[in-house]
Amino acid sequence: QAANVWNLIIMLAVATMLGSAVSSTEVGFVSLFDTLLGNLFRSRGPYFLAIVGCIAAILLTNVINNGVTMTILLPIVYAFAVSMNVSPIPASVMVIWGSANGFLLPSSSAAGAILNANVDWINLKDILRYGSIGCLALIIAAAIFGIPMAGIIL
């Protein structure tokens, strides 16, 4: 069990360093995304930014760890929102929410690890089938309820 704790500590340390590198101006990762996609997001508005951020978070967190997904996407979404002169909070909340909903692979989140470990209850084919449907439902729910509510509250 001690090895599992160290694996988690190392993973979080690497995720933190990756997030710092992604958001660093010297690396230029955020400015690269701004160059490639900045006009698209600025022309479509903050709702589009929040939807794309949420979809990217849901899709990425089902392939890579949710902590890593947040450290990659949050600096990018924040920079786009600031460049659009809008509050970064609604889009950032949607990225965090989307990152918390990964369960297709054991590496996605704690819920994904628990779900994939219980092969007596559910097989991998069903996890992928129903998990994909669940991801689509999460995206629709975010578009209909989450992002408008975040905009109203903030």
Short mmCIF file of N, CA and C in Angstrom, two decimals:
data_model
loop_
_atom_site.label_atom_id
_atom_site.label_comp_id
_atom_site.label_asym_id
_atom_site.label_seq_id
_atom_site.Cartn_x
_atom_site.Cartn_y
_atom_site.Cartn_z
N GLN A 1 0.81 -1.19 0.00
CA GLN A 1 0.00 0.00 0.00
C GLN A 1 0.86 1.26 0.00
N ALA A 2 2.01 1.17 0.57
CA ALA A 2 2.90 2.34 0.59
C ALA A 2 3.34 2.71 -0.82
N ALA A 3 3.52 1.70 -1.67
CA ALA A 3 3.91 1.98 -3.06
C ALA A 3 2.80 2.73 -3.79
N ASN A 4 1.54 2.41 -3.49
CA ASN A 4 0.43 3.11 -4.13
C ASN A 4 0.39 4.58 -3.73
N VAL A 5 0.71 4.87 -2.48
CA VAL A 5 0.75 6.26 -2.03
C VAL A 5 1.85 7.02 -2.76
N TRP A 6 3.02 6.41 -2.89
CA TRP A 6 4.11 7.09 -3.60
C TRP A 6 3.79 7.27 -5.08
N ASN A 7 3.12 6.29 -5.68
CA ASN A 7 2.71 6.45 -7.09
C ASN A 7 1.78 7.64 -7.25
N LEU A 8 0.85 7.80 -6.31
CA LEU A 8 -0.08 8.93 -6.36
C LEU A 8 0.66 10.26 -6.17
N ILE A 9 1.58 10.30 -5.22
CA ILE A 9 2.35 11.52 -4.97
C ILE A 9 3.17 11.89 -6.20
N ILE A 10 3.81 10.92 -6.81
CA ILE A 10 4.63 11.18 -8.01
C ILE A 10 3.75 11.65 -9.15
N MET A 11 2.57 11.01 -9.33
CA MET A 11 1.67 11.41 -10.41
C MET A 11 1.21 12.86 -10.22
N LEU A 12 0.83 13.23 -8.98
CA LEU A 12 0.38 14.59 -8.73
C LEU A 12 1.51 15.60 -8.89
N ALA A 13 2.72 15.22 -8.51
CA ALA A 13 3.87 16.12 -8.68
C ALA A 13 4.14 16.36 -10.16
N VAL A 14 4.08 15.31 -10.95
CA VAL A 14 4.29 15.46 -12.40
C VAL A 14 3.17 16.29 -13.02
N ALA A 15 1.92 16.06 -12.58
CA ALA A 15 0.80 16.84 -13.10
C ALA A 15 0.95 18.31 -12.76
N THR A 16 1.42 18.61 -11.55
CA THR A 16 1.63 20.00 -11.16
C THR A 16 2.72 20.65 -12.01
N MET A 17 3.81 19.94 -12.24
CA MET A 17 4.88 20.48 -13.08
C MET A 17 4.40 20.66 -14.52
N LEU A 18 3.60 19.72 -15.01
CA LEU A 18 3.06 19.83 -16.36
C LEU A 18 2.16 21.04 -16.47
N GLY A 19 1.31 21.26 -15.46
CA GLY A 19 0.44 22.43 -15.47
C GLY A 19 1.23 23.72 -15.45
N SER A 20 2.30 23.75 -14.68
CA SER A 20 3.16 24.94 -14.65
C SER A 20 3.82 25.17 -16.00
N ALA A 21 4.25 24.10 -16.62
CA ALA A 21 4.89 24.22 -17.93
C ALA A 21 3.89 24.68 -18.99
N VAL A 22 2.68 24.15 -18.93
CA VAL A 22 1.67 24.53 -19.91
C VAL A 22 1.32 26.00 -19.79
N SER A 23 1.21 26.49 -18.56
CA SER A 23 0.80 27.88 -18.37
C SER A 23 1.96 28.87 -18.44
N SER A 24 3.17 28.40 -18.53
CA SER A 24 4.34 29.27 -18.57
C SER A 24 4.41 30.03 -19.90
N THR A 25 4.70 31.32 -19.81
CA THR A 25 4.81 32.11 -21.04
C THR A 25 6.07 31.75 -21.82
N GLU A 26 7.10 31.26 -21.14
CA GLU A 26 8.34 30.89 -21.83
C GLU A 26 8.13 29.69 -22.75
N VAL A 27 7.28 28.78 -22.35
CA VAL A 27 7.03 27.58 -23.16
C VAL A 27 6.21 27.95 -24.40
N GLY A 28 5.23 28.81 -24.22
CA GLY A 28 4.44 29.28 -25.35
C GLY A 28 3.30 28.39 -25.76
N PHE A 29 2.94 27.42 -24.90
CA PHE A 29 1.85 26.51 -25.23
C PHE A 29 0.52 27.24 -25.34
N VAL A 30 0.24 28.11 -24.38
CA VAL A 30 -1.01 28.86 -24.39
C VAL A 30 -1.05 29.81 -25.58
N SER A 31 0.08 30.45 -25.88
CA SER A 31 0.10 31.37 -27.02
C SER A 31 -0.05 30.61 -28.34
N LEU A 32 0.45 29.37 -28.40
CA LEU A 32 0.24 28.55 -29.59
C LEU A 32 -1.24 28.27 -29.79
N PHE A 33 -1.93 27.90 -28.72
CA PHE A 33 -3.37 27.67 -28.83
C PHE A 33 -4.10 28.95 -29.18
N ASP A 34 -3.65 30.07 -28.63
CA ASP A 34 -4.29 31.34 -28.96
C ASP A 34 -4.10 31.67 -30.44
N THR A 35 -2.92 31.39 -30.96
CA THR A 35 -2.67 31.64 -32.38
C THR A 35 -3.54 30.74 -33.26
N LEU A 36 -3.66 29.47 -32.86
CA LEU A 36 -4.41 28.51 -33.68
C LEU A 36 -5.92 28.67 -33.55
N LEU A 37 -6.40 28.89 -32.32
CA LEU A 37 -7.84 28.86 -32.09
C LEU A 37 -8.41 30.15 -31.51
N GLY A 38 -7.59 31.15 -31.28
CA GLY A 38 -8.05 32.37 -30.64
C GLY A 38 -9.18 33.06 -31.36
N ASN A 39 -9.06 33.22 -32.66
CA ASN A 39 -10.10 33.90 -33.43
C ASN A 39 -11.41 33.12 -33.41
N LEU A 40 -11.32 31.80 -33.43
CA LEU A 40 -12.52 30.97 -33.39
C LEU A 40 -13.28 31.20 -32.08
N PHE A 41 -12.58 31.17 -30.95
CA PHE A 41 -13.24 31.35 -29.66
C PHE A 41 -13.74 32.77 -29.47
N ARG A 42 -12.95 33.76 -29.89
CA ARG A 42 -13.37 35.15 -29.73
C ARG A 42 -14.58 35.48 -30.59
N SER A 43 -14.69 34.87 -31.76
CA SER A 43 -15.83 35.16 -32.63
C SER A 43 -17.11 34.44 -32.18
N ARG A 44 -16.97 33.33 -31.47
CA ARG A 44 -18.14 32.56 -31.05
C ARG A 44 -18.62 32.91 -29.64
N GLY A 45 -17.77 33.46 -28.81
CA GLY A 45 -18.19 33.91 -27.49
C GLY A 45 -17.87 32.95 -26.36
N PRO A 46 -18.17 33.39 -25.13
CA PRO A 46 -17.80 32.62 -23.94
C PRO A 46 -18.57 31.30 -23.79
N TYR A 47 -19.81 31.25 -24.27
CA TYR A 47 -20.58 30.00 -24.19
C TYR A 47 -19.89 28.90 -25.00
N PHE A 48 -19.42 29.24 -26.18
CA PHE A 48 -18.71 28.28 -27.03
C PHE A 48 -17.42 27.82 -26.36
N LEU A 49 -16.70 28.75 -25.74
CA LEU A 49 -15.47 28.40 -25.03
C LEU A 49 -15.76 27.41 -23.91
N ALA A 50 -16.82 27.67 -23.14
CA ALA A 50 -17.17 26.77 -22.04
C ALA A 50 -17.59 25.40 -22.54
N ILE A 51 -18.35 25.34 -23.62
CA ILE A 51 -18.78 24.05 -24.19
C ILE A 51 -17.58 23.27 -24.69
N VAL A 52 -16.71 23.91 -25.44
CA VAL A 52 -15.54 23.21 -25.98
C VAL A 52 -14.62 22.76 -24.85
N GLY A 53 -14.45 23.61 -23.84
CA GLY A 53 -13.63 23.23 -22.69
C GLY A 53 -14.20 22.04 -21.96
N CYS A 54 -15.52 22.03 -21.77
CA CYS A 54 -16.18 20.92 -21.10
C CYS A 54 -16.07 19.63 -21.92
N ILE A 55 -16.32 19.72 -23.22
CA ILE A 55 -16.22 18.54 -24.08
C ILE A 55 -14.79 18.01 -24.09
N ALA A 56 -13.83 18.90 -24.21
CA ALA A 56 -12.42 18.47 -24.20
C ALA A 56 -12.07 17.81 -22.87
N ALA A 57 -12.57 18.37 -21.77
CA ALA A 57 -12.28 17.79 -20.46
C ALA A 57 -12.90 16.41 -20.31
N ILE A 58 -14.15 16.26 -20.73
CA ILE A 58 -14.81 14.96 -20.62
C ILE A 58 -14.11 13.92 -21.48
N LEU A 59 -13.75 14.30 -22.69
CA LEU A 59 -13.09 13.34 -23.58
C LEU A 59 -11.68 13.01 -23.10
N LEU A 60 -10.92 14.03 -22.72
CA LEU A 60 -9.54 13.79 -22.28
C LEU A 60 -9.47 13.01 -20.97
N THR A 61 -10.36 13.33 -20.03
CA THR A 61 -10.27 12.69 -18.73
C THR A 61 -10.65 11.21 -18.79
N ASN A 62 -11.29 10.79 -19.86
CA ASN A 62 -11.56 9.38 -20.02
C ASN A 62 -10.40 8.63 -20.65
N VAL A 63 -9.39 9.36 -21.07
CA VAL A 63 -8.19 8.74 -21.66
C VAL A 63 -6.99 8.92 -20.75
N ILE A 64 -6.87 10.10 -20.16
CA ILE A 64 -5.78 10.37 -19.22
C ILE A 64 -6.37 10.71 -17.86
N ASN A 65 -5.56 10.85 -16.87
CA ASN A 65 -6.01 11.11 -15.52
C ASN A 65 -6.70 12.47 -15.42
N ASN A 66 -7.71 12.56 -14.56
CA ASN A 66 -8.47 13.80 -14.45
C ASN A 66 -7.65 14.96 -13.89
N GLY A 67 -6.72 14.70 -13.00
CA GLY A 67 -5.85 15.76 -12.49
C GLY A 67 -4.97 16.34 -13.58
N VAL A 68 -4.46 15.48 -14.42
CA VAL A 68 -3.63 15.92 -15.54
C VAL A 68 -4.48 16.71 -16.55
N THR A 69 -5.70 16.25 -16.78
CA THR A 69 -6.59 16.96 -17.69
C THR A 69 -6.83 18.39 -17.22
N MET A 70 -7.08 18.55 -15.92
CA MET A 70 -7.31 19.90 -15.40
C MET A 70 -6.07 20.77 -15.51
N THR A 71 -4.90 20.20 -15.22
CA THR A 71 -3.68 21.02 -15.29
C THR A 71 -3.33 21.40 -16.71
N ILE A 72 -3.78 20.65 -17.67
CA ILE A 72 -3.54 20.99 -19.07
C ILE A 72 -4.56 22.03 -19.56
N LEU A 73 -5.85 21.79 -19.29
CA LEU A 73 -6.90 22.61 -19.88
C LEU A 73 -7.18 23.93 -19.16
N LEU A 74 -7.05 23.96 -17.84
CA LEU A 74 -7.41 25.18 -17.12
C LEU A 74 -6.60 26.40 -17.54
N PRO A 75 -5.27 26.31 -17.68
CA PRO A 75 -4.54 27.50 -18.12
C PRO A 75 -4.94 27.97 -19.52
N ILE A 76 -5.26 27.03 -20.38
CA ILE A 76 -5.66 27.38 -21.75
C ILE A 76 -7.00 28.09 -21.75
N VAL A 77 -8.00 27.51 -21.05
CA VAL A 77 -9.33 28.10 -20.99
C VAL A 77 -9.28 29.46 -20.30
N TYR A 78 -8.51 29.55 -19.23
CA TYR A 78 -8.37 30.82 -18.51
C TYR A 78 -7.80 31.91 -19.43
N ALA A 79 -6.75 31.56 -20.16
CA ALA A 79 -6.12 32.55 -21.05
C ALA A 79 -7.08 32.99 -22.16
N PHE A 80 -7.84 32.05 -22.72
CA PHE A 80 -8.81 32.43 -23.74
C PHE A 80 -9.88 33.35 -23.17
N ALA A 81 -10.39 33.03 -21.99
CA ALA A 81 -11.44 33.87 -21.38
C ALA A 81 -10.92 35.26 -21.09
N VAL A 82 -9.70 35.37 -20.56
CA VAL A 82 -9.13 36.68 -20.27
C VAL A 82 -8.93 37.46 -21.56
N SER A 83 -8.49 36.80 -22.63
CA SER A 83 -8.29 37.50 -23.90
C SER A 83 -9.61 37.93 -24.53
N MET A 84 -10.72 37.28 -24.12
CA MET A 84 -12.05 37.65 -24.62
C MET A 84 -12.71 38.71 -23.73
N ASN A 85 -12.03 39.10 -22.65
CA ASN A 85 -12.56 40.07 -21.68
C ASN A 85 -13.85 39.59 -21.02
N VAL A 86 -13.92 38.30 -20.70
CA VAL A 86 -15.05 37.74 -19.97
C VAL A 86 -14.51 37.03 -18.72
N SER A 87 -15.39 36.74 -17.80
CA SER A 87 -15.00 36.04 -16.59
C SER A 87 -14.56 34.61 -16.94
N PRO A 88 -13.41 34.20 -16.46
CA PRO A 88 -12.95 32.84 -16.74
C PRO A 88 -13.62 31.79 -15.86
N ILE A 89 -14.41 32.22 -14.89
CA ILE A 89 -14.96 31.27 -13.92
C ILE A 89 -15.94 30.27 -14.54
N PRO A 90 -16.95 30.68 -15.33
CA PRO A 90 -17.87 29.66 -15.88
C PRO A 90 -17.17 28.60 -16.73
N ALA A 91 -16.28 29.01 -17.61
CA ALA A 91 -15.58 28.04 -18.45
C ALA A 91 -14.65 27.17 -17.61
N SER A 92 -14.01 27.75 -16.62
CA SER A 92 -13.12 26.98 -15.75
C SER A 92 -13.90 25.97 -14.92
N VAL A 93 -15.06 26.38 -14.42
CA VAL A 93 -15.91 25.45 -13.67
C VAL A 93 -16.34 24.28 -14.55
N MET A 94 -16.66 24.56 -15.79
CA MET A 94 -17.09 23.48 -16.69
C MET A 94 -15.94 22.54 -17.02
N VAL A 95 -14.72 23.04 -17.11
CA VAL A 95 -13.55 22.18 -17.31
C VAL A 95 -13.34 21.29 -16.08
N ILE A 96 -13.44 21.89 -14.90
CA ILE A 96 -13.27 21.11 -13.67
C ILE A 96 -14.37 20.05 -13.56
N TRP A 97 -15.59 20.44 -13.83
CA TRP A 97 -16.71 19.50 -13.77
C TRP A 97 -16.53 18.36 -14.79
N GLY A 98 -16.16 18.73 -16.01
CA GLY A 98 -15.93 17.70 -17.02
C GLY A 98 -14.79 16.77 -16.66
N SER A 99 -13.76 17.31 -16.03
CA SER A 99 -12.61 16.49 -15.63
C SER A 99 -12.96 15.53 -14.50
N ALA A 100 -13.96 15.87 -13.73
CA ALA A 100 -14.35 15.00 -12.61
C ALA A 100 -15.21 13.83 -13.05
N ASN A 101 -15.56 13.77 -14.32
CA ASN A 101 -16.49 12.75 -14.79
C ASN A 101 -15.85 11.74 -15.73
N GLY A 102 -14.67 11.29 -15.41
CA GLY A 102 -14.01 10.27 -16.22
C GLY A 102 -14.15 8.91 -15.56
N PHE A 103 -14.62 7.94 -16.31
CA PHE A 103 -14.78 6.61 -15.75
C PHE A 103 -14.61 5.48 -16.75
N LEU A 104 -14.25 5.79 -17.99
CA LEU A 104 -14.12 4.73 -18.98
C LEU A 104 -12.89 3.84 -18.74
N LEU A 105 -11.80 4.44 -18.29
CA LEU A 105 -10.57 3.68 -18.02
C LEU A 105 -10.22 3.76 -16.54
N PRO A 106 -9.50 2.78 -16.03
CA PRO A 106 -9.12 2.84 -14.61
C PRO A 106 -8.26 4.06 -14.28
N SER A 107 -7.51 4.54 -15.23
CA SER A 107 -6.64 5.69 -14.97
C SER A 107 -7.37 7.02 -15.00
N SER A 108 -8.64 7.03 -15.41
CA SER A 108 -9.38 8.28 -15.53
C SER A 108 -9.61 8.98 -14.21
N SER A 109 -10.06 8.23 -13.22
CA SER A 109 -10.37 8.81 -11.91
C SER A 109 -10.52 7.68 -10.92
N ALA A 110 -10.78 8.04 -9.67
CA ALA A 110 -11.02 7.01 -8.65
C ALA A 110 -12.27 6.21 -9.00
N ALA A 111 -13.30 6.90 -9.50
CA ALA A 111 -14.52 6.19 -9.89
C ALA A 111 -14.24 5.21 -11.03
N GLY A 112 -13.41 5.61 -11.97
CA GLY A 112 -13.05 4.72 -13.07
C GLY A 112 -12.28 3.51 -12.60
N ALA A 113 -11.40 3.71 -11.63
CA ALA A 113 -10.63 2.59 -11.08
C ALA A 113 -11.55 1.60 -10.36
N ILE A 114 -12.48 2.13 -9.56
CA ILE A 114 -13.42 1.26 -8.85
C ILE A 114 -14.32 0.52 -9.82
N LEU A 115 -14.83 1.21 -10.81
CA LEU A 115 -15.73 0.60 -11.78
C LEU A 115 -15.02 -0.50 -12.58
N ASN A 116 -13.83 -0.21 -13.06
CA ASN A 116 -13.11 -1.19 -13.88
C ASN A 116 -12.55 -2.35 -13.07
N ALA A 117 -12.42 -2.18 -11.77
CA ALA A 117 -11.92 -3.27 -10.93
C ALA A 117 -13.00 -4.30 -10.61
N ASN A 118 -14.25 -3.94 -10.77
CA ASN A 118 -15.35 -4.84 -10.44
C ASN A 118 -15.85 -5.60 -11.66
N VAL A 119 -15.01 -6.47 -12.19
CA VAL A 119 -15.39 -7.23 -13.38
C VAL A 119 -16.46 -8.27 -13.09
N ASP A 120 -16.71 -8.56 -11.82
CA ASP A 120 -17.79 -9.48 -11.48
C ASP A 120 -19.15 -8.82 -11.67
N TRP A 121 -19.22 -7.51 -11.54
CA TRP A 121 -20.47 -6.79 -11.65
C TRP A 121 -20.76 -6.31 -13.06
N ILE A 122 -19.71 -5.88 -13.75
CA ILE A 122 -19.89 -5.29 -15.08
C ILE A 122 -18.66 -5.62 -15.92
N ASN A 123 -18.89 -5.95 -17.18
CA ASN A 123 -17.74 -6.25 -18.04
C ASN A 123 -17.27 -5.00 -18.78
N LEU A 124 -16.09 -5.07 -19.34
CA LEU A 124 -15.48 -3.91 -19.98
C LEU A 124 -16.28 -3.39 -21.16
N LYS A 125 -16.91 -4.30 -21.90
CA LYS A 125 -17.73 -3.89 -23.05
C LYS A 125 -18.89 -3.00 -22.59
N ASP A 126 -19.52 -3.38 -21.49
CA ASP A 126 -20.63 -2.58 -20.98
C ASP A 126 -20.15 -1.24 -20.42
N ILE A 127 -18.96 -1.24 -19.80
CA ILE A 127 -18.40 0.02 -19.31
C ILE A 127 -18.21 0.99 -20.47
N LEU A 128 -17.64 0.50 -21.56
CA LEU A 128 -17.42 1.36 -22.73
C LEU A 128 -18.73 1.80 -23.36
N ARG A 129 -19.68 0.88 -23.49
CA ARG A 129 -20.97 1.21 -24.11
C ARG A 129 -21.73 2.24 -23.28
N TYR A 130 -22.00 1.91 -22.04
CA TYR A 130 -22.81 2.79 -21.21
C TYR A 130 -22.02 4.01 -20.74
N GLY A 131 -20.73 3.87 -20.60
CA GLY A 131 -19.90 5.01 -20.26
C GLY A 131 -19.88 6.05 -21.36
N SER A 132 -19.85 5.60 -22.61
CA SER A 132 -19.89 6.53 -23.74
C SER A 132 -21.23 7.26 -23.81
N ILE A 133 -22.31 6.52 -23.56
CA ILE A 133 -23.63 7.14 -23.51
C ILE A 133 -23.68 8.15 -22.36
N GLY A 134 -23.09 7.79 -21.23
CA GLY A 134 -23.04 8.70 -20.09
C GLY A 134 -22.25 9.96 -20.40
N CYS A 135 -21.14 9.82 -21.11
CA CYS A 135 -20.34 10.99 -21.50
C CYS A 135 -21.13 11.92 -22.40
N LEU A 136 -21.87 11.36 -23.34
CA LEU A 136 -22.71 12.17 -24.22
C LEU A 136 -23.79 12.88 -23.41
N ALA A 137 -24.39 12.18 -22.46
CA ALA A 137 -25.41 12.80 -21.61
C ALA A 137 -24.82 13.93 -20.77
N LEU A 138 -23.59 13.75 -20.30
CA LEU A 138 -22.92 14.81 -19.52
C LEU A 138 -22.69 16.05 -20.37
N ILE A 139 -22.28 15.86 -21.61
CA ILE A 139 -22.05 16.99 -22.51
C ILE A 139 -23.35 17.73 -22.77
N ILE A 140 -24.43 16.99 -23.01
CA ILE A 140 -25.73 17.62 -23.25
C ILE A 140 -26.20 18.36 -22.00
N ALA A 141 -26.04 17.73 -20.84
CA ALA A 141 -26.44 18.38 -19.58
C ALA A 141 -25.63 19.65 -19.33
N ALA A 142 -24.35 19.61 -19.65
CA ALA A 142 -23.52 20.80 -19.48
C ALA A 142 -24.00 21.92 -20.39
N ALA A 143 -24.32 21.58 -21.62
CA ALA A 143 -24.76 22.60 -22.58
C ALA A 143 -26.11 23.20 -22.20
N ILE A 144 -27.01 22.35 -21.71
CA ILE A 144 -28.37 22.83 -21.42
C ILE A 144 -28.46 23.51 -20.06
N PHE A 145 -27.81 22.91 -19.05
CA PHE A 145 -28.00 23.40 -17.68
C PHE A 145 -26.76 24.06 -17.08
N GLY A 146 -25.63 23.39 -17.18
CA GLY A 146 -24.43 23.82 -16.45
C GLY A 146 -23.91 25.18 -16.85
N ILE A 147 -23.67 25.37 -18.11
CA ILE A 147 -23.05 26.62 -18.57
C ILE A 147 -24.02 27.80 -18.41
N PRO A 148 -25.29 27.68 -18.79
CA PRO A 148 -26.20 28.81 -18.54
C PRO A 148 -26.34 29.16 -17.06
N MET A 149 -26.38 28.14 -16.19
CA MET A 149 -26.47 28.41 -14.75
C MET A 149 -25.21 29.11 -14.25
N ALA A 150 -24.06 28.69 -14.74
CA ALA A 150 -22.82 29.35 -14.33
C ALA A 150 -22.82 30.81 -14.78
N GLY A 151 -23.34 31.07 -15.96
CA GLY A 151 -23.42 32.44 -16.46
C GLY A 151 -24.40 33.30 -15.67
N ILE A 152 -25.51 32.70 -15.22
CA ILE A 152 -26.50 33.44 -14.44
C ILE A 152 -25.98 33.74 -13.04
N ILE A 153 -25.37 32.73 -12.43
CA ILE A 153 -24.88 32.89 -11.06
C ILE A 153 -23.76 33.90 -11.01
N LEU A 154 -22.87 33.85 -11.98
CA LEU A 154 -21.72 34.74 -11.97
C LEU A 154 -22.00 35.94 -12.83
#
